[in-house]
Amino acid sequence: MRLIDSAELQSLLPMQVAIDALEAAFGAPELPETPPRSHLSVGDGDLLMMPSAGDYGAGVKLVTVNSSNPGRGLPLIHGAYALFAPETLELVGVIEGSSLTGIRTAAVSGLATRYMAREDASRLVLFGAGVQAHAHLDAMCAVRAVEEVWVMSRTRGRAEVLAERARSAGLRSHVGEPDAVAAADIVCTCTSSPVPVFDGSQLRDGAHINAVGAFTPQTRELDDDVARRARFAVELRAAAMAEAGDILIPLESGVIDGSSVVAELPEIVGGMPVRRTAGDVTVFKSVGVAFEDLVLARAAFDAAIA
């Protein structure tokens, strides 16, 4: 059995490799089997269990999420991924789960952005400054020629660290306020906030949003102004309609209807356009699908034993 820690995983799965692996998976004739995730409330946090199986083998990710952890100086997410071989189902790998989640979530946003954002998108706004925000910076730079970055976080010190990381990569970067969305070509919301994090009326025409933080039907990062203007895409409709508060809340209140969800990722990778005009506002709403973890866990394991 191979143990892969965070540092090794980062070297085995560069962001471009992860995005390409997910593109191949979403473009395949058949997706791996992915039953609904199991969810258990544990004190102030949650335990999530996400199994999947297919040609890649079988696997399950165990993840805990505790929104009070950052205040303790701890990561929001902890977890591990168990990978089993395709034919024998023997346990062949255990992978550090928080880093896998960070890469996976950002890589699927990168894949959506590859197809949905304007080709000339160069100004990025990041809400959040944790693992997901750092990974989304990498993913956006992998698919678009990002030149300028604004970072918004409740913790200014964490925002400054991410802004400095962007600066060291040669980008103009700022620690900003939520109204920076007025300048954004791409917005990534990577927060644990249960309520909208910016005023959607300030969003410019043609912007693309990746909304990844809210993962329950009762929570949202985007307001009704965004929902009214948006052409939504999701990983898979069934998963989004079960968990995506950013869609379900405005849907239930009548702000949008089912036609606002234009496509899911297999359709997009297969050639279905989401953006009709340069002025369309597009939103990729991600809740995470377990086979994404399986695909990337297998890619990392194969690279480790090559």
PDB file of C-alpha atoms in Angstrom:
ATOM      1  CA  MET A   1       0.000   0.000   0.000  1.00  0.00           C
ATOM      2  CA  ARG A   2       1.273   3.453  -0.918  1.00  0.00           C
ATOM      3  CA  LEU A   3       0.843   6.427   1.419  1.00  0.00           C
ATOM      4  CA  ILE A   4       0.796   9.801  -0.341  1.00  0.00           C
ATOM      5  CA  ASP A   5       1.060  12.884   1.833  1.00  0.00           C
ATOM      6  CA  SER A   6       0.243  16.462   0.916  1.00  0.00           C
ATOM      7  CA  ALA A   7       3.709  17.416  -0.323  1.00  0.00           C
ATOM      8  CA  GLU A   8       4.020  14.372  -2.573  1.00  0.00           C
ATOM      9  CA  LEU A   9       0.495  14.823  -3.904  1.00  0.00           C
ATOM     10  CA  GLN A  10       1.266  18.391  -4.963  1.00  0.00           C
ATOM     11  CA  SER A  11       4.260  17.163  -6.961  1.00  0.00           C
ATOM     12  CA  LEU A  12       2.376  14.227  -8.497  1.00  0.00           C
ATOM     13  CA  LEU A  13      -0.664  16.278  -9.535  1.00  0.00           C
ATOM     14  CA  PRO A  14       0.237  19.677 -11.016  1.00  0.00           C
ATOM     15  CA  MET A  15      -2.928  21.673 -11.628  1.00  0.00           C
ATOM     16  CA  GLN A  16      -2.780  21.374 -15.416  1.00  0.00           C
ATOM     17  CA  VAL A  17      -2.485  17.573 -15.128  1.00  0.00           C
ATOM     18  CA  ALA A  18      -5.452  17.450 -12.748  1.00  0.00           C
ATOM     19  CA  ILE A  19      -7.630  19.583 -15.023  1.00  0.00           C
ATOM     20  CA  ASP A  20      -6.780  17.451 -18.043  1.00  0.00           C
ATOM     21  CA  ALA A  21      -7.543  14.235 -16.131  1.00  0.00           C
ATOM     22  CA  LEU A  22     -10.973  15.531 -15.151  1.00  0.00           C
ATOM     23  CA  GLU A  23     -11.636  16.699 -18.695  1.00  0.00           C
ATOM     24  CA  ALA A  24     -10.967  13.163 -19.951  1.00  0.00           C
ATOM     25  CA  ALA A  25     -13.249  11.694 -17.273  1.00  0.00           C
ATOM     26  CA  PHE A  26     -16.155  14.071 -17.912  1.00  0.00           C
ATOM     27  CA  GLY A  27     -15.765  13.493 -21.651  1.00  0.00           C
ATOM     28  CA  ALA A  28     -15.834   9.691 -21.386  1.00  0.00           C
ATOM     29  CA  PRO A  29     -18.861   7.703 -22.647  1.00  0.00           C
ATOM     30  CA  GLU A  30     -19.591   6.440 -19.134  1.00  0.00           C
ATOM     31  CA  LEU A  31     -18.967   8.105 -15.784  1.00  0.00           C
ATOM     32  CA  PRO A  32     -17.884   6.139 -12.700  1.00  0.00           C
ATOM     33  CA  GLU A  33     -20.692   5.120 -10.378  1.00  0.00           C
ATOM     34  CA  THR A  34     -21.254   7.737  -7.702  1.00  0.00           C
ATOM     35  CA  PRO A  35     -23.929   7.191  -5.030  1.00  0.00           C
ATOM     36  CA  PRO A  36     -25.055  10.179  -2.944  1.00  0.00           C
ATOM     37  CA  ARG A  37     -22.609  11.300  -0.287  1.00  0.00           C
ATOM     38  CA  SER A  38     -23.327  10.406   3.322  1.00  0.00           C
ATOM     39  CA  HIS A  39     -23.424  13.260   5.800  1.00  0.00           C
ATOM     40  CA  LEU A  40     -23.199  13.149   9.573  1.00  0.00           C
ATOM     41  CA  SER A  41     -23.252  16.160  11.904  1.00  0.00           C
ATOM     42  CA  VAL A  42     -20.523  15.895  14.529  1.00  0.00           C
ATOM     43  CA  GLY A  43     -20.576  18.620  17.169  1.00  0.00           C
ATOM     44  CA  ASP A  44     -19.810  21.912  15.440  1.00  0.00           C
ATOM     45  CA  GLY A  45     -18.773  20.196  12.215  1.00  0.00           C
ATOM     46  CA  ASP A  46     -19.670  17.602   9.628  1.00  0.00           C
ATOM     47  CA  LEU A  47     -18.344  14.216   8.515  1.00  0.00           C
ATOM     48  CA  LEU A  48     -18.755  13.526   4.795  1.00  0.00           C
ATOM     49  CA  MET A  49     -18.306  10.099   3.183  1.00  0.00           C
ATOM     50  CA  MET A  50     -18.003   9.979  -0.608  1.00  0.00           C
ATOM     51  CA  PRO A  51     -17.625   6.618  -2.404  1.00  0.00           C
ATOM     52  CA  SER A  52     -17.186   5.963  -6.127  1.00  0.00           C
ATOM     53  CA  ALA A  53     -16.301   3.025  -8.381  1.00  0.00           C
ATOM     54  CA  GLY A  54     -15.545   2.421 -12.053  1.00  0.00           C
ATOM     55  CA  ASP A  55     -12.738   1.622 -14.462  1.00  0.00           C
ATOM     56  CA  TYR A  56     -10.365   3.610 -12.238  1.00  0.00           C
ATOM     57  CA  GLY A  57     -10.994   1.235  -9.335  1.00  0.00           C
ATOM     58  CA  ALA A  58     -12.969   2.046  -6.214  1.00  0.00           C
ATOM     59  CA  GLY A  59     -12.449   4.554  -3.482  1.00  0.00           C
ATOM     60  CA  VAL A  60     -13.957   6.521  -0.665  1.00  0.00           C
ATOM     61  CA  LYS A  61     -13.084   9.904   0.754  1.00  0.00           C
ATOM     62  CA  LEU A  62     -13.672  10.676   4.417  1.00  0.00           C
ATOM     63  CA  VAL A  63     -13.701  14.397   5.140  1.00  0.00           C
ATOM     64  CA  THR A  64     -14.470  16.521   8.173  1.00  0.00           C
ATOM     65  CA  VAL A  65     -15.439  20.185   7.857  1.00  0.00           C
ATOM     66  CA  ASN A  66     -15.420  22.473  10.897  1.00  0.00           C
ATOM     67  CA  SER A  67     -16.041  26.161  10.246  1.00  0.00           C
ATOM     68  CA  SER A  68     -14.558  27.133  13.628  1.00  0.00           C
ATOM     69  CA  ASN A  69     -11.188  25.528  12.877  1.00  0.00           C
ATOM     70  CA  PRO A  70      -9.627  28.532  11.100  1.00  0.00           C
ATOM     71  CA  GLY A  71     -10.183  30.513  14.290  1.00  0.00           C
ATOM     72  CA  ARG A  72      -8.136  27.878  16.099  1.00  0.00           C
ATOM     73  CA  GLY A  73      -5.361  28.131  13.557  1.00  0.00           C
ATOM     74  CA  LEU A  74      -6.388  24.789  12.024  1.00  0.00           C
ATOM     75  CA  PRO A  75      -7.463  23.922   8.465  1.00  0.00           C
ATOM     76  CA  LEU A  76     -11.178  24.022   7.684  1.00  0.00           C
ATOM     77  CA  ILE A  77     -11.019  20.529   6.149  1.00  0.00           C
ATOM     78  CA  HIS A  78      -9.321  17.294   7.249  1.00  0.00           C
ATOM     79  CA  GLY A  79      -9.595  13.959   5.513  1.00  0.00           C
ATOM     80  CA  ALA A  80      -8.172  10.907   3.796  1.00  0.00           C
ATOM     81  CA  TYR A  81      -8.831   9.006   0.577  1.00  0.00           C
ATOM     82  CA  ALA A  82      -8.700   5.189   0.393  1.00  0.00           C
ATOM     83  CA  LEU A  83      -8.032   3.830  -3.117  1.00  0.00           C
ATOM     84  CA  PHE A  84      -8.767   0.204  -4.077  1.00  0.00           C
ATOM     85  CA  ALA A  85      -7.488  -1.640  -7.164  1.00  0.00           C
ATOM     86  CA  PRO A  86      -9.924  -2.162 -10.088  1.00  0.00           C
ATOM     87  CA  GLU A  87      -9.993  -5.977 -10.194  1.00  0.00           C
ATOM     88  CA  THR A  88      -8.849  -7.268  -6.814  1.00  0.00           C
ATOM     89  CA  LEU A  89     -10.281  -4.415  -4.731  1.00  0.00           C
ATOM     90  CA  GLU A  90      -7.182  -4.542  -2.557  1.00  0.00           C
ATOM     91  CA  LEU A  91      -6.282  -1.341  -0.753  1.00  0.00           C
ATOM     92  CA  VAL A  92      -3.441   0.139  -2.806  1.00  0.00           C
ATOM     93  CA  GLY A  93      -3.232   3.716  -1.593  1.00  0.00           C
ATOM     94  CA  VAL A  94      -4.172   6.179   1.124  1.00  0.00           C
ATOM     95  CA  ILE A  95      -3.949   9.822   0.121  1.00  0.00           C
ATOM     96  CA  GLU A  96      -4.086  12.926   2.305  1.00  0.00           C
ATOM     97  CA  GLY A  97      -7.658  14.095   1.804  1.00  0.00           C
ATOM     98  CA  SER A  98      -7.568  17.834   2.402  1.00  0.00           C
ATOM     99  CA  SER A  99      -4.983  18.423  -0.313  1.00  0.00           C
ATOM    100  CA  LEU A 100      -6.807  16.067  -2.682  1.00  0.00           C
ATOM    101  CA  THR A 101     -10.013  18.014  -2.057  1.00  0.00           C
ATOM    102  CA  GLY A 102      -8.224  21.300  -2.680  1.00  0.00           C
ATOM    103  CA  ILE A 103      -6.762  20.128  -5.974  1.00  0.00           C
ATOM    104  CA  ARG A 104      -9.969  18.405  -7.094  1.00  0.00           C
ATOM    105  CA  THR A 105     -12.287  21.318  -6.351  1.00  0.00           C
ATOM    106  CA  ALA A 106     -10.019  23.857  -8.014  1.00  0.00           C
ATOM    107  CA  ALA A 107      -9.324  21.573 -10.975  1.00  0.00           C
ATOM    108  CA  VAL A 108     -13.012  21.116 -11.731  1.00  0.00           C
ATOM    109  CA  SER A 109     -13.436  24.904 -11.509  1.00  0.00           C
ATOM    110  CA  GLY A 110     -10.483  25.212 -13.855  1.00  0.00           C
ATOM    111  CA  LEU A 111     -12.145  22.811 -16.279  1.00  0.00           C
ATOM    112  CA  ALA A 112     -15.387  24.806 -16.197  1.00  0.00           C
ATOM    113  CA  THR A 113     -13.490  28.070 -16.619  1.00  0.00           C
ATOM    114  CA  ARG A 114     -11.623  26.632 -19.612  1.00  0.00           C
ATOM    115  CA  TYR A 115     -14.976  26.270 -21.391  1.00  0.00           C
ATOM    116  CA  MET A 116     -17.075  29.068 -19.884  1.00  0.00           C
ATOM    117  CA  ALA A 117     -14.967  32.183 -19.199  1.00  0.00           C
ATOM    118  CA  ARG A 118     -14.171  34.737 -21.855  1.00  0.00           C
ATOM    119  CA  GLU A 119     -10.917  33.995 -23.637  1.00  0.00           C
ATOM    120  CA  ASP A 120      -9.576  37.443 -22.722  1.00  0.00           C
ATOM    121  CA  ALA A 121     -10.366  37.111 -18.990  1.00  0.00           C
ATOM    122  CA  SER A 122      -7.390  38.454 -17.022  1.00  0.00           C
ATOM    123  CA  ARG A 123      -8.716  39.950 -13.742  1.00  0.00           C
ATOM    124  CA  LEU A 124      -9.440  37.523 -10.924  1.00  0.00           C
ATOM    125  CA  VAL A 125     -11.249  38.108  -7.625  1.00  0.00           C
ATOM    126  CA  LEU A 126     -10.906  35.473  -4.895  1.00  0.00           C
ATOM    127  CA  PHE A 127     -13.237  35.313  -1.895  1.00  0.00           C
ATOM    128  CA  GLY A 128     -11.487  33.337   0.812  1.00  0.00           C
ATOM    129  CA  ALA A 129      -7.805  32.829   1.546  1.00  0.00           C
ATOM    130  CA  GLY A 130      -7.612  29.198   2.618  1.00  0.00           C
ATOM    131  CA  VAL A 131      -6.570  26.021   0.817  1.00  0.00           C
ATOM    132  CA  GLN A 132      -9.305  26.350  -1.785  1.00  0.00           C
ATOM    133  CA  ALA A 133      -8.474  29.954  -2.623  1.00  0.00           C
ATOM    134  CA  HIS A 134      -4.784  29.116  -3.065  1.00  0.00           C
ATOM    135  CA  ALA A 135      -5.672  26.169  -5.308  1.00  0.00           C
ATOM    136  CA  HIS A 136      -8.129  28.266  -7.315  1.00  0.00           C
ATOM    137  CA  LEU A 137      -5.421  30.823  -7.994  1.00  0.00           C
ATOM    138  CA  ASP A 138      -3.367  28.011  -9.529  1.00  0.00           C
ATOM    139  CA  ALA A 139      -6.327  26.656 -11.497  1.00  0.00           C
ATOM    140  CA  MET A 140      -7.356  29.996 -12.956  1.00  0.00           C
ATOM    141  CA  CYS A 141      -3.778  30.729 -14.002  1.00  0.00           C
ATOM    142  CA  ALA A 142      -3.641  27.301 -15.660  1.00  0.00           C
ATOM    143  CA  VAL A 143      -6.534  28.075 -18.026  1.00  0.00           C
ATOM    144  CA  ARG A 144      -6.460  31.861 -18.501  1.00  0.00           C
ATOM    145  CA  ALA A 145      -3.750  34.513 -18.734  1.00  0.00           C
ATOM    146  CA  VAL A 146      -4.459  36.081 -15.335  1.00  0.00           C
ATOM    147  CA  GLU A 147      -2.702  39.418 -14.828  1.00  0.00           C
ATOM    148  CA  GLU A 148      -4.315  40.925 -11.719  1.00  0.00           C
ATOM    149  CA  VAL A 149      -5.759  39.418  -8.539  1.00  0.00           C
ATOM    150  CA  TRP A 150      -7.842  40.755  -5.643  1.00  0.00           C
ATOM    151  CA  VAL A 151      -8.167  38.704  -2.445  1.00  0.00           C
ATOM    152  CA  MET A 152     -11.022  39.123   0.034  1.00  0.00           C
ATOM    153  CA  SER A 153     -10.998  37.394   3.420  1.00  0.00           C
ATOM    154  CA  ARG A 154     -12.351  38.013   6.905  1.00  0.00           C
ATOM    155  CA  THR A 155      -8.776  37.448   8.096  1.00  0.00           C
ATOM    156  CA  ARG A 156      -6.595  40.131   6.565  1.00  0.00           C
ATOM    157  CA  GLY A 157      -3.347  38.356   7.396  1.00  0.00           C
ATOM    158  CA  ARG A 158      -4.394  35.282   5.410  1.00  0.00           C
ATOM    159  CA  ALA A 159      -5.472  37.491   2.520  1.00  0.00           C
ATOM    160  CA  GLU A 160      -2.092  39.212   2.528  1.00  0.00           C
ATOM    161  CA  VAL A 161      -0.307  35.843   2.377  1.00  0.00           C
ATOM    162  CA  LEU A 162      -2.289  34.816  -0.710  1.00  0.00           C
ATOM    163  CA  ALA A 163      -1.857  38.225  -2.329  1.00  0.00           C
ATOM    164  CA  GLU A 164       1.895  37.988  -1.787  1.00  0.00           C
ATOM    165  CA  ARG A 165       1.915  34.517  -3.319  1.00  0.00           C
ATOM    166  CA  ALA A 166       0.197  35.916  -6.404  1.00  0.00           C
ATOM    167  CA  ARG A 167       2.660  38.802  -6.462  1.00  0.00           C
ATOM    168  CA  SER A 168       5.610  36.418  -6.300  1.00  0.00           C
ATOM    169  CA  ALA A 169       4.180  34.660  -9.369  1.00  0.00           C
ATOM    170  CA  GLY A 170       4.415  37.915 -11.300  1.00  0.00           C
ATOM    171  CA  LEU A 171       0.804  39.045 -10.934  1.00  0.00           C
ATOM    172  CA  ARG A 172      -0.467  42.422  -9.776  1.00  0.00           C
ATOM    173  CA  SER A 173      -2.271  41.637  -6.537  1.00  0.00           C
ATOM    174  CA  HIS A 174      -4.277  43.430  -3.871  1.00  0.00           C
ATOM    175  CA  VAL A 175      -6.066  42.757  -0.611  1.00  0.00           C
ATOM    176  CA  GLY A 176      -9.437  44.183  -1.527  1.00  0.00           C
ATOM    177  CA  GLU A 177     -13.035  44.730  -0.512  1.00  0.00           C
ATOM    178  CA  PRO A 178     -16.096  42.939  -1.931  1.00  0.00           C
ATOM    179  CA  ASP A 179     -16.801  45.769  -4.388  1.00  0.00           C
ATOM    180  CA  ALA A 180     -13.691  44.681  -6.299  1.00  0.00           C
ATOM    181  CA  VAL A 181     -16.048  42.352  -8.199  1.00  0.00           C
ATOM    182  CA  ALA A 182     -16.874  45.365 -10.368  1.00  0.00           C
ATOM    183  CA  ALA A 183     -13.490  44.886 -12.051  1.00  0.00           C
ATOM    184  CA  ALA A 184     -13.542  41.089 -12.210  1.00  0.00           C
ATOM    185  CA  ASP A 185     -13.531  38.884 -15.285  1.00  0.00           C
ATOM    186  CA  ILE A 186     -13.466  35.780 -13.066  1.00  0.00           C
ATOM    187  CA  VAL A 187     -14.757  35.465  -9.490  1.00  0.00           C
ATOM    188  CA  CYS A 188     -14.091  32.434  -7.294  1.00  0.00           C
ATOM    189  CA  THR A 189     -16.045  32.139  -4.043  1.00  0.00           C
ATOM    190  CA  CYS A 190     -14.148  29.748  -1.764  1.00  0.00           C
ATOM    191  CA  THR A 191     -15.632  30.561   1.639  1.00  0.00           C
ATOM    192  CA  SER A 192     -17.522  28.907   4.473  1.00  0.00           C
ATOM    193  CA  SER A 193     -20.064  31.740   4.522  1.00  0.00           C
ATOM    194  CA  PRO A 194     -23.723  30.623   4.609  1.00  0.00           C
ATOM    195  CA  VAL A 195     -24.873  33.940   3.097  1.00  0.00           C
ATOM    196  CA  PRO A 196     -23.928  35.912  -0.055  1.00  0.00           C
ATOM    197  CA  VAL A 197     -20.429  37.361   0.025  1.00  0.00           C
ATOM    198  CA  PHE A 198     -20.819  40.225  -2.469  1.00  0.00           C
ATOM    199  CA  ASP A 199     -23.394  42.502  -4.095  1.00  0.00           C
ATOM    200  CA  GLY A 200     -24.259  40.900  -7.417  1.00  0.00           C
ATOM    201  CA  SER A 201     -25.470  44.185  -8.903  1.00  0.00           C
ATOM    202  CA  GLN A 202     -21.816  45.287  -9.030  1.00  0.00           C
ATOM    203  CA  LEU A 203     -20.777  42.351 -11.205  1.00  0.00           C
ATOM    204  CA  ARG A 204     -19.721  43.388 -14.691  1.00  0.00           C
ATOM    205  CA  ASP A 205     -21.264  41.940 -17.847  1.00  0.00           C
ATOM    206  CA  GLY A 206     -19.305  39.002 -19.217  1.00  0.00           C
ATOM    207  CA  ALA A 207     -17.968  37.838 -15.851  1.00  0.00           C
ATOM    208  CA  HIS A 208     -17.601  34.172 -14.965  1.00  0.00           C
ATOM    209  CA  ILE A 209     -18.067  32.857 -11.412  1.00  0.00           C
ATOM    210  CA  ASN A 210     -16.927  29.620  -9.814  1.00  0.00           C
ATOM    211  CA  ALA A 211     -18.973  29.132  -6.629  1.00  0.00           C
ATOM    212  CA  VAL A 212     -17.568  26.276  -4.543  1.00  0.00           C
ATOM    213  CA  GLY A 213     -17.921  27.109  -0.846  1.00  0.00           C
ATOM    214  CA  ALA A 214     -21.598  26.463  -0.046  1.00  0.00           C
ATOM    215  CA  PHE A 215     -22.474  22.753  -0.106  1.00  0.00           C
ATOM    216  CA  THR A 216     -25.913  22.484   1.527  1.00  0.00           C
ATOM    217  CA  PRO A 217     -29.406  23.462   0.299  1.00  0.00           C
ATOM    218  CA  GLN A 218     -29.625  26.129   3.020  1.00  0.00           C
ATOM    219  CA  THR A 219     -26.381  27.993   2.268  1.00  0.00           C
ATOM    220  CA  ARG A 220     -25.321  30.257  -0.571  1.00  0.00           C
ATOM    221  CA  GLU A 221     -22.440  32.549  -1.564  1.00  0.00           C
ATOM    222  CA  LEU A 222     -24.268  34.294  -4.428  1.00  0.00           C
ATOM    223  CA  ASP A 223     -27.223  36.656  -4.104  1.00  0.00           C
ATOM    224  CA  ASP A 224     -30.419  36.985  -6.133  1.00  0.00           C
ATOM    225  CA  ASP A 225     -28.906  39.645  -8.406  1.00  0.00           C
ATOM    226  CA  VAL A 226     -26.313  37.138  -9.576  1.00  0.00           C
ATOM    227  CA  ALA A 227     -28.917  34.390  -9.925  1.00  0.00           C
ATOM    228  CA  ARG A 228     -31.183  36.535 -12.122  1.00  0.00           C
ATOM    229  CA  ARG A 229     -28.363  37.306 -14.566  1.00  0.00           C
ATOM    230  CA  ALA A 230     -26.622  33.957 -14.531  1.00  0.00           C
ATOM    231  CA  ARG A 231     -26.436  31.091 -16.958  1.00  0.00           C
ATOM    232  CA  PHE A 232     -25.643  28.267 -14.547  1.00  0.00           C
ATOM    233  CA  ALA A 233     -23.644  25.133 -15.214  1.00  0.00           C
ATOM    234  CA  VAL A 234     -23.143  22.284 -12.758  1.00  0.00           C
ATOM    235  CA  GLU A 235     -21.138  19.079 -12.532  1.00  0.00           C
ATOM    236  CA  LEU A 236     -24.225  16.855 -12.611  1.00  0.00           C
ATOM    237  CA  ARG A 237     -27.794  18.097 -12.295  1.00  0.00           C
ATOM    238  CA  ALA A 238     -28.818  15.431  -9.791  1.00  0.00           C
ATOM    239  CA  ALA A 239     -26.071  16.420  -7.355  1.00  0.00           C
ATOM    240  CA  ALA A 240     -26.700  20.141  -7.769  1.00  0.00           C
ATOM    241  CA  MET A 241     -30.459  19.814  -7.327  1.00  0.00           C
ATOM    242  CA  ALA A 242     -29.870  17.953  -4.068  1.00  0.00           C
ATOM    243  CA  GLU A 243     -27.269  20.233  -2.490  1.00  0.00           C
ATOM    244  CA  ALA A 244     -26.618  23.548  -4.271  1.00  0.00           C
ATOM    245  CA  GLY A 245     -28.214  26.296  -2.207  1.00  0.00           C
ATOM    246  CA  ASP A 246     -26.892  28.870  -4.684  1.00  0.00           C
ATOM    247  CA  ILE A 247     -29.399  27.398  -7.144  1.00  0.00           C
ATOM    248  CA  LEU A 248     -32.061  25.895  -4.875  1.00  0.00           C
ATOM    249  CA  ILE A 249     -32.723  29.029  -2.795  1.00  0.00           C
ATOM    250  CA  PRO A 250     -33.463  31.366  -5.751  1.00  0.00           C
ATOM    251  CA  LEU A 251     -35.305  28.506  -7.472  1.00  0.00           C
ATOM    252  CA  GLU A 252     -37.612  27.981  -4.502  1.00  0.00           C
ATOM    253  CA  SER A 253     -38.271  31.722  -4.143  1.00  0.00           C
ATOM    254  CA  GLY A 254     -39.127  32.097  -7.835  1.00  0.00           C
ATOM    255  CA  VAL A 255     -36.155  34.310  -8.696  1.00  0.00           C
ATOM    256  CA  ILE A 256     -35.070  31.755 -11.324  1.00  0.00           C
ATOM    257  CA  ASP A 257     -36.561  28.651 -12.928  1.00  0.00           C
ATOM    258  CA  GLY A 258     -35.127  25.374 -14.128  1.00  0.00           C
ATOM    259  CA  SER A 259     -34.062  26.853 -17.454  1.00  0.00           C
ATOM    260  CA  SER A 260     -31.382  28.880 -15.651  1.00  0.00           C
ATOM    261  CA  VAL A 261     -29.333  25.683 -15.288  1.00  0.00           C
ATOM    262  CA  VAL A 262     -28.100  25.489 -18.848  1.00  0.00           C
ATOM    263  CA  ALA A 263     -25.766  22.495 -18.840  1.00  0.00           C
ATOM    264  CA  GLU A 264     -23.762  19.980 -16.847  1.00  0.00           C
ATOM    265  CA  LEU A 265     -20.063  19.326 -17.324  1.00  0.00           C
ATOM    266  CA  PRO A 266     -20.308  16.201 -19.521  1.00  0.00           C
ATOM    267  CA  GLU A 267     -22.455  18.216 -21.941  1.00  0.00           C
ATOM    268  CA  ILE A 268     -20.050  21.162 -21.852  1.00  0.00           C
ATOM    269  CA  VAL A 269     -16.979  19.003 -22.468  1.00  0.00           C
ATOM    270  CA  GLY A 270     -18.979  17.368 -25.258  1.00  0.00           C
ATOM    271  CA  GLY A 271     -19.390  20.719 -26.998  1.00  0.00           C
ATOM    272  CA  MET A 272     -22.537  22.350 -25.597  1.00  0.00           C
ATOM    273  CA  PRO A 273     -21.926  26.101 -25.169  1.00  0.00           C
ATOM    274  CA  VAL A 274     -22.998  27.922 -22.012  1.00  0.00           C
ATOM    275  CA  ARG A 275     -21.884  31.403 -23.006  1.00  0.00           C
ATOM    276  CA  ARG A 276     -23.967  32.789 -25.900  1.00  0.00           C
ATOM    277  CA  THR A 277     -22.520  36.301 -25.996  1.00  0.00           C
ATOM    278  CA  ALA A 278     -19.507  38.110 -24.565  1.00  0.00           C
ATOM    279  CA  GLY A 279     -21.848  39.881 -22.132  1.00  0.00           C
ATOM    280  CA  ASP A 280     -23.375  36.778 -20.562  1.00  0.00           C
ATOM    281  CA  VAL A 281     -22.711  36.186 -16.867  1.00  0.00           C
ATOM    282  CA  THR A 282     -21.850  32.518 -16.394  1.00  0.00           C
ATOM    283  CA  VAL A 283     -21.754  30.625 -13.106  1.00  0.00           C
ATOM    284  CA  PHE A 284     -20.265  27.221 -12.443  1.00  0.00           C
ATOM    285  CA  LYS A 285     -21.817  25.925  -9.233  1.00  0.00           C
ATOM    286  CA  SER A 286     -19.836  23.024  -7.801  1.00  0.00           C
ATOM    287  CA  VAL A 287     -20.883  20.780  -4.933  1.00  0.00           C
ATOM    288  CA  GLY A 288     -18.286  18.101  -5.646  1.00  0.00           C
ATOM    289  CA  VAL A 289     -18.904  14.669  -7.156  1.00  0.00           C
ATOM    290  CA  ALA A 290     -17.150  11.660  -5.658  1.00  0.00           C
ATOM    291  CA  PHE A 291     -15.795  10.278  -8.910  1.00  0.00           C
ATOM    292  CA  GLU A 292     -13.675  13.424  -9.323  1.00  0.00           C
ATOM    293  CA  ASP A 293     -11.703  12.337  -6.260  1.00  0.00           C
ATOM    294  CA  LEU A 294     -11.417   8.796  -7.616  1.00  0.00           C
ATOM    295  CA  VAL A 295     -10.083  10.042 -10.959  1.00  0.00           C
ATOM    296  CA  LEU A 296      -7.425  12.215  -9.343  1.00  0.00           C
ATOM    297  CA  ALA A 297      -6.525   9.676  -6.660  1.00  0.00           C
ATOM    298  CA  ARG A 298      -5.904   7.146  -9.423  1.00  0.00           C
ATOM    299  CA  ALA A 299      -3.862   9.659 -11.427  1.00  0.00           C
ATOM    300  CA  ALA A 300      -1.717  10.421  -8.378  1.00  0.00           C
ATOM    301  CA  PHE A 301      -1.242   6.740  -7.535  1.00  0.00           C
ATOM    302  CA  ASP A 302      -0.274   5.867 -11.116  1.00  0.00           C
ATOM    303  CA  ALA A 303       2.244   8.718 -11.147  1.00  0.00           C
ATOM    304  CA  ALA A 304       3.653   7.591  -7.788  1.00  0.00           C
ATOM    305  CA  ILE A 305       4.368   4.038  -8.948  1.00  0.00           C
ATOM    306  CA  ALA A 306       5.500   4.934 -12.485  1.00  0.00           C
TER     307      ALA A 306
END
